[in-house]
CSV table of N, CA and C in Angstrom, one decimal:
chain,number,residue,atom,x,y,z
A,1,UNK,N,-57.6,-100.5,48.4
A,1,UNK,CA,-58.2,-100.1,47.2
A,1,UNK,C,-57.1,-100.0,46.1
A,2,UNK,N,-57.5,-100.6,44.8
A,2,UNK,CA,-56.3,-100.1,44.0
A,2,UNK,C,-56.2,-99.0,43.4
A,3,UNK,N,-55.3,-99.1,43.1
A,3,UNK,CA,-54.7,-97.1,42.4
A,3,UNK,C,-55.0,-97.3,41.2
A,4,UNK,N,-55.5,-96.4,40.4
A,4,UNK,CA,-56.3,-96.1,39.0
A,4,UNK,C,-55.5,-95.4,38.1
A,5,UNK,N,-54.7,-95.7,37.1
A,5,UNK,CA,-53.5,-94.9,36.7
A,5,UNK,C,-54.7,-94.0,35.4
A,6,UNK,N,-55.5,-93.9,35.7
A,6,UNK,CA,-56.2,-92.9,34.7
A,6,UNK,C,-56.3,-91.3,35.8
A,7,UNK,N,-56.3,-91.8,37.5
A,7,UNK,CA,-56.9,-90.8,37.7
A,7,UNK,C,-55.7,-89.7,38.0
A,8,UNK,N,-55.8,-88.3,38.0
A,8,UNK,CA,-54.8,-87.3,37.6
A,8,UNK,C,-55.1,-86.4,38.9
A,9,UNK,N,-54.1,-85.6,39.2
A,9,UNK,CA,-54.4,-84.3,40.1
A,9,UNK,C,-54.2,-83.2,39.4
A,10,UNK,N,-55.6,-82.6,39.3
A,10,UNK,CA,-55.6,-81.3,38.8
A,10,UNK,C,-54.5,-79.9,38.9
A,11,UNK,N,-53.9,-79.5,38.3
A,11,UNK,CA,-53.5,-78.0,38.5
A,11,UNK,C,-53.7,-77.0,39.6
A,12,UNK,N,-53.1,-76.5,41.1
A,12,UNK,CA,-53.6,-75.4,41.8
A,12,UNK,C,-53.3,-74.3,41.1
A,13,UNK,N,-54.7,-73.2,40.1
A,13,UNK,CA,-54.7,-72.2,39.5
A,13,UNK,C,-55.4,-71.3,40.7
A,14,UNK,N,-54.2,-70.1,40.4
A,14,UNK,CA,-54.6,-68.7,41.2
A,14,UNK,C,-56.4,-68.5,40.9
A,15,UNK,N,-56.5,-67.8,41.6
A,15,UNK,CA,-57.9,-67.2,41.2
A,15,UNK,C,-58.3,-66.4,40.9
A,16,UNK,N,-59.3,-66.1,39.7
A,16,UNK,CA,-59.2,-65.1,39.1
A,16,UNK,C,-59.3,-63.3,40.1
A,17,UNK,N,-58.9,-62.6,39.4
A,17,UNK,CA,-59.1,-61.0,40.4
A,17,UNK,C,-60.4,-60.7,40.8
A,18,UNK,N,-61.1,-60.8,39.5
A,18,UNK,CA,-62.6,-60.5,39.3
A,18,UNK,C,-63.5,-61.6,38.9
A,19,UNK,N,-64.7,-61.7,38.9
A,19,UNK,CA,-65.5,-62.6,39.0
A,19,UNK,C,-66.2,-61.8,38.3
A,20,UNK,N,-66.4,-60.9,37.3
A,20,UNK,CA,-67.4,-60.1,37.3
A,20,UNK,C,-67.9,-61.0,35.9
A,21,UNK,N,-69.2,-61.1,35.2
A,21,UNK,CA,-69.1,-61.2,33.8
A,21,UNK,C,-68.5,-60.9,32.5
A,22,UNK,N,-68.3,-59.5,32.7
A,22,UNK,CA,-67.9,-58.6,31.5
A,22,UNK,C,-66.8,-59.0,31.6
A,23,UNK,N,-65.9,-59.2,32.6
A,23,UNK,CA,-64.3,-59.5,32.6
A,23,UNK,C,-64.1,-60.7,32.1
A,24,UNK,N,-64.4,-61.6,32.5
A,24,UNK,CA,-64.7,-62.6,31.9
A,24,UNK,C,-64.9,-63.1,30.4
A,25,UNK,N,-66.2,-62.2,29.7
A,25,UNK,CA,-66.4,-62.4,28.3
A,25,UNK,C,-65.0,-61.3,27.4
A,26,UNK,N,-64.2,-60.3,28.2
A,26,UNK,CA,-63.1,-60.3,27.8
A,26,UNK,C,-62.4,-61.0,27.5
A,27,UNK,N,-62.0,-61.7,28.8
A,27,UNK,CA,-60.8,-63.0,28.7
A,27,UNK,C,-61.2,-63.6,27.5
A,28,UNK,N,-62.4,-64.4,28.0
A,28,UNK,CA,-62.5,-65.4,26.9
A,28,UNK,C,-62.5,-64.6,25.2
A,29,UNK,N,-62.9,-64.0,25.2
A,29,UNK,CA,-63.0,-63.4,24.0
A,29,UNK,C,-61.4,-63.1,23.7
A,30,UNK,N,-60.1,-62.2,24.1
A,30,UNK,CA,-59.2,-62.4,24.2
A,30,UNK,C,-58.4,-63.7,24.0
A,31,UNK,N,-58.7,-64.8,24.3
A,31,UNK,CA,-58.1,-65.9,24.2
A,31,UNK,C,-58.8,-66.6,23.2
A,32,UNK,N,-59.8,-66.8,23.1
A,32,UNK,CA,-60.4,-67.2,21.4
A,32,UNK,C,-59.3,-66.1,20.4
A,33,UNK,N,-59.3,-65.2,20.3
A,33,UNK,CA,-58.8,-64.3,18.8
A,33,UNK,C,-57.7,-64.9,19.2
A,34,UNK,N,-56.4,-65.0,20.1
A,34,UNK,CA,-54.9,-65.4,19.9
A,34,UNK,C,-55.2,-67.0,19.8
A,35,UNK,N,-55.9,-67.5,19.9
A,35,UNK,CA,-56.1,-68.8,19.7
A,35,UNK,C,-56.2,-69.2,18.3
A,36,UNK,N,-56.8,-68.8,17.7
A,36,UNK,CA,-57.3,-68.4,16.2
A,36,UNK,C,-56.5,-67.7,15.4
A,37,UNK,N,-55.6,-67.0,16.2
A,37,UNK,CA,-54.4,-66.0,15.2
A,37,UNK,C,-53.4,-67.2,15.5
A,38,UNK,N,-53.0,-67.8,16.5
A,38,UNK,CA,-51.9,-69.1,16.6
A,38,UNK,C,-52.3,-70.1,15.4
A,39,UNK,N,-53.6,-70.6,15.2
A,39,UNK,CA,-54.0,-71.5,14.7
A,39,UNK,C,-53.4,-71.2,12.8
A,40,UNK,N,-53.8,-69.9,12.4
A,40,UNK,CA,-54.0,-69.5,11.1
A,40,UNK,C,-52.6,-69.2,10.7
A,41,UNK,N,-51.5,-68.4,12.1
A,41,UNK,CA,-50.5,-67.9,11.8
A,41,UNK,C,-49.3,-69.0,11.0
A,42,UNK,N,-49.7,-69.9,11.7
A,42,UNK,CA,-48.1,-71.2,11.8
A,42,UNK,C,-48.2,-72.1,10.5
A,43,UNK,N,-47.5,-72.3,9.4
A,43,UNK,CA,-47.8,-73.3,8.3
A,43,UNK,C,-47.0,-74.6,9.0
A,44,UNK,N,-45.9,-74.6,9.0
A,44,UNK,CA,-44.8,-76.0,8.8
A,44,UNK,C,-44.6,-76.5,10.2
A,45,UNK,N,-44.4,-76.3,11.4
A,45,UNK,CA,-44.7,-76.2,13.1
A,45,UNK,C,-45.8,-75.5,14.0
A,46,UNK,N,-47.1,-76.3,14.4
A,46,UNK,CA,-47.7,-75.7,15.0
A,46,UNK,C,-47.3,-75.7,16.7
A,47,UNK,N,-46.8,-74.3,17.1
A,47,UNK,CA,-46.9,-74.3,18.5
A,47,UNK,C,-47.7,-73.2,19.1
A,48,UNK,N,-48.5,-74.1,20.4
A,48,UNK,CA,-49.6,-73.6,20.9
A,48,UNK,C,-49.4,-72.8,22.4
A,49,UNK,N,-47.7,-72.6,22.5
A,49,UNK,CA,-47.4,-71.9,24.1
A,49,UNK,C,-48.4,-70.9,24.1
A,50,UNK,N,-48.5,-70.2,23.0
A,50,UNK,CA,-49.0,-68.8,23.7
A,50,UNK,C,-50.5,-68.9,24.2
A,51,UNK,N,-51.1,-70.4,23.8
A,51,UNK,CA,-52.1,-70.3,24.1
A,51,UNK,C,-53.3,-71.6,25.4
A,52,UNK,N,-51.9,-72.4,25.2
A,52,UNK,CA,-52.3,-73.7,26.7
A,52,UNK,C,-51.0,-73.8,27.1
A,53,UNK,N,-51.2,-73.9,28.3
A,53,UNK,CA,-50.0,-74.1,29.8
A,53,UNK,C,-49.6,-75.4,29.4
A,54,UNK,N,-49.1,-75.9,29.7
A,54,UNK,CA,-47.5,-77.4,29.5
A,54,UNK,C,-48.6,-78.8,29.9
A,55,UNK,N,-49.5,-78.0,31.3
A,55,UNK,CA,-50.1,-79.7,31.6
A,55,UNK,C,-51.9,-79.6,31.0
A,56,UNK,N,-51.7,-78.7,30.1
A,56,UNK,CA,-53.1,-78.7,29.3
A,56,UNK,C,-54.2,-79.6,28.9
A,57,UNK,N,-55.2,-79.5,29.2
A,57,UNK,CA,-56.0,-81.2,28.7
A,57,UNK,C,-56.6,-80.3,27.1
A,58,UNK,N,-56.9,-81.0,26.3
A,58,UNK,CA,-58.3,-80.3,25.7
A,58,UNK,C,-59.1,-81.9,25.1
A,59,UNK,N,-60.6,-81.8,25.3
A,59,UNK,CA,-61.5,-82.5,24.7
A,59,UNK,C,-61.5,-82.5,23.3
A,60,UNK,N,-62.0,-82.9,21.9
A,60,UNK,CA,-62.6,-82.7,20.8
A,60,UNK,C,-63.5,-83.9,20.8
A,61,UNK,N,-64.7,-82.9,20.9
A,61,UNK,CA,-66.4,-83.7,20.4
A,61,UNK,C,-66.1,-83.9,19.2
A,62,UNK,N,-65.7,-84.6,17.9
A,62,UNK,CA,-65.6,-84.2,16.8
A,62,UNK,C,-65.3,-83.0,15.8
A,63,UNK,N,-64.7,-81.9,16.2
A,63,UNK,CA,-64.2,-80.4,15.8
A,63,UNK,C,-63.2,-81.1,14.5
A,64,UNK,N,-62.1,-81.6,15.4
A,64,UNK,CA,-60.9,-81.9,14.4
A,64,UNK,C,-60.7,-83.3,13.9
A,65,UNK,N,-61.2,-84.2,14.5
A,65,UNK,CA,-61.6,-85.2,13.7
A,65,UNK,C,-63.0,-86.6,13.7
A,66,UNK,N,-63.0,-87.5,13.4
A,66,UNK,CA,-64.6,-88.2,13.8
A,66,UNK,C,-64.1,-88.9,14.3
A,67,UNK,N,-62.9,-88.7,15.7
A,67,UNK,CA,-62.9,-89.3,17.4
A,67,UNK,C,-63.2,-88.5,17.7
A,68,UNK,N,-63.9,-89.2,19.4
A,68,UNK,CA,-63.6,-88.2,20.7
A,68,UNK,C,-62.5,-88.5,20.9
A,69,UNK,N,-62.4,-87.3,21.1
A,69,UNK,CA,-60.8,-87.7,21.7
A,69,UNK,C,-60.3,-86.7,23.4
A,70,UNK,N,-59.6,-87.1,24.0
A,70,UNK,CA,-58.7,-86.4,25.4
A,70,UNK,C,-57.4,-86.3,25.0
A,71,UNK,N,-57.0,-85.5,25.1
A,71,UNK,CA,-55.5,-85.2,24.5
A,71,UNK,C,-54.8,-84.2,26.1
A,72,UNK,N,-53.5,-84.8,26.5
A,72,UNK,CA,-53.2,-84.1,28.0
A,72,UNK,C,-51.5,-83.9,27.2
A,73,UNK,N,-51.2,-82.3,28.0
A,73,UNK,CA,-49.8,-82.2,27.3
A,73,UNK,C,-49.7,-81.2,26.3
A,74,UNK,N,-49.4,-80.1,26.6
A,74,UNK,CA,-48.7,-79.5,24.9
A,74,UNK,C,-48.5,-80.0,23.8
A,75,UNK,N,-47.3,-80.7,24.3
A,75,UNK,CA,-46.6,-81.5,22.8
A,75,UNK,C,-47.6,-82.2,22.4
A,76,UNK,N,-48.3,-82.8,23.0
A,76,UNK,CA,-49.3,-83.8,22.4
A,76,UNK,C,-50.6,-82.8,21.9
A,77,UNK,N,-50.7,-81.8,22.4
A,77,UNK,CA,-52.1,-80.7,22.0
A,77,UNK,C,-51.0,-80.7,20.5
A,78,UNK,N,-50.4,-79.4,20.4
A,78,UNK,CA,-49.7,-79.1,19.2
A,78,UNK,C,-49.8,-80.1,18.2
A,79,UNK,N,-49.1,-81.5,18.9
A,79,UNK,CA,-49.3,-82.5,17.7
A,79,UNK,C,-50.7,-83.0,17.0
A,80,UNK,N,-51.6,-83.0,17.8
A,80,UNK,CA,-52.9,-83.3,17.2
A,80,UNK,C,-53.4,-82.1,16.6
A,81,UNK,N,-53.2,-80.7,16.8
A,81,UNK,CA,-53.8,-79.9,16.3
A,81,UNK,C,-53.0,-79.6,14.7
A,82,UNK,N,-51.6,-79.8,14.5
A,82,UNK,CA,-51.0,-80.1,13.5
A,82,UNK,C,-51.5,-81.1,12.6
A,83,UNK,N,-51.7,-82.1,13.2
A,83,UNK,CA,-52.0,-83.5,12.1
A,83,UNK,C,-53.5,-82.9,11.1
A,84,UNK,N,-54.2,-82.1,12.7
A,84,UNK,CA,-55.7,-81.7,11.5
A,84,UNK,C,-56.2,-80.7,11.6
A,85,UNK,N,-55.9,-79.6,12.1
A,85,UNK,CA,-56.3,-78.2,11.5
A,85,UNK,C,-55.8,-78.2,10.2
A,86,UNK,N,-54.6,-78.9,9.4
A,86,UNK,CA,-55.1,-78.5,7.7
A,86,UNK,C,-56.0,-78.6,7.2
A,87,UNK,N,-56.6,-80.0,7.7
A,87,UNK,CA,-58.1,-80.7,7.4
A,87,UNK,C,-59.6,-79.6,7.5
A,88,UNK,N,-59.2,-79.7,9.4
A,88,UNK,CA,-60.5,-79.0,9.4
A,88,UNK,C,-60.5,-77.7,9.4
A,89,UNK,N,-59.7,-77.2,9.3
A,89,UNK,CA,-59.5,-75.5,9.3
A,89,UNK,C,-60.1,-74.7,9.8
A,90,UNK,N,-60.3,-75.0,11.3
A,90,UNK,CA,-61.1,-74.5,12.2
A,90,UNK,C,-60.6,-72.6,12.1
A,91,UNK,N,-61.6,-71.5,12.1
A,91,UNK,CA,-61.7,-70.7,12.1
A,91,UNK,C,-62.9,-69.8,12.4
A,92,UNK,N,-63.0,-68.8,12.6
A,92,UNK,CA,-63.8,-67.7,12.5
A,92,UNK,C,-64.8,-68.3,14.1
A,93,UNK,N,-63.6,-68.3,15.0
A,93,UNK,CA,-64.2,-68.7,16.3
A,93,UNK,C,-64.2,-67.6,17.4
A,94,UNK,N,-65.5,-67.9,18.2
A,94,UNK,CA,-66.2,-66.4,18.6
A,94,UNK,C,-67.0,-66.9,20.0
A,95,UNK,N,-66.4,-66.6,20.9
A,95,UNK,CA,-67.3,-67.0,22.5
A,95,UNK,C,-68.8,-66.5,22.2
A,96,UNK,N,-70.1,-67.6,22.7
A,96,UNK,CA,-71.3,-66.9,22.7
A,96,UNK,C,-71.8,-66.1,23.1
A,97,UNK,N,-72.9,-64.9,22.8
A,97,UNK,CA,-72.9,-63.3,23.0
A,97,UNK,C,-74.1,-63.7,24.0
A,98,UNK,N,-75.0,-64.9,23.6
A,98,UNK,CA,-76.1,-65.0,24.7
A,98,UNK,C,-76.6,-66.5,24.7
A,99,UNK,N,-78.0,-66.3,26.0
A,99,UNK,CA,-77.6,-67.9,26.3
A,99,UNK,C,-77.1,-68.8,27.3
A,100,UNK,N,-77.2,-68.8,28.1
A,100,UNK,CA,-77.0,-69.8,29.4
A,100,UNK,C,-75.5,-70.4,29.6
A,101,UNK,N,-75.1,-70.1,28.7
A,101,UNK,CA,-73.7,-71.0,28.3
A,101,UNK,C,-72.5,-69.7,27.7
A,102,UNK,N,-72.8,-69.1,27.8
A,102,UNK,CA,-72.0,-67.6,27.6
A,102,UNK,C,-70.7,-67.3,28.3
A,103,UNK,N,-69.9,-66.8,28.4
A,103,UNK,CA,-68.4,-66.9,29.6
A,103,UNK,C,-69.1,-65.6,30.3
């Protein structure tokens, strides 16, 4: 069979302590506000340590620009989020309070 240089091996991440909801809609909630204070804080270098790990993926359905896009990598997160959060100036972002899809 041949080898697929798209396909990747995931990260082994600890597990979380608690499973509970509320701990949960902390985290996430916690990590949206430093995500959003990193975002607003940085003018002339955007760096995102404090907020994705080195082998980071993130998606954008169109948020930051009219690609989809897969972005894998820090340096490469950082760099895309540089080129267009001046653009799109994503802000005032808030985990859902209800709803099926909630953390």
């Amino acid at each position: 069979m041949a080898k697929y240089n798209y396909m990747i091996t995931l990260p082994a991440l600890r597990e979380a302590p608690s499973k509970s909801p509320e701990i949960a809609r902390d985290i996430v909630a916690e990590w949206t506000s430093r995500f959003e204070q990193t975002l607003s804080g940085q003018k002339d270098k955007l760096d995102l340590t404090p907020v994705f790990r080195q082998d980071a993926w993130v998606r954008d359905f169109l948020g930051l620009s009219w690609d989809f896009r897969t972005i894998n990598g820090l340096d490469e997160i950082s760099a895309y989020f540089a080129e267009n959060q001046p653009r799109a100036r994503l802000g005032g972002l808030r985990p859902r309070e209800q709803g099926v899809f909630r953390p």
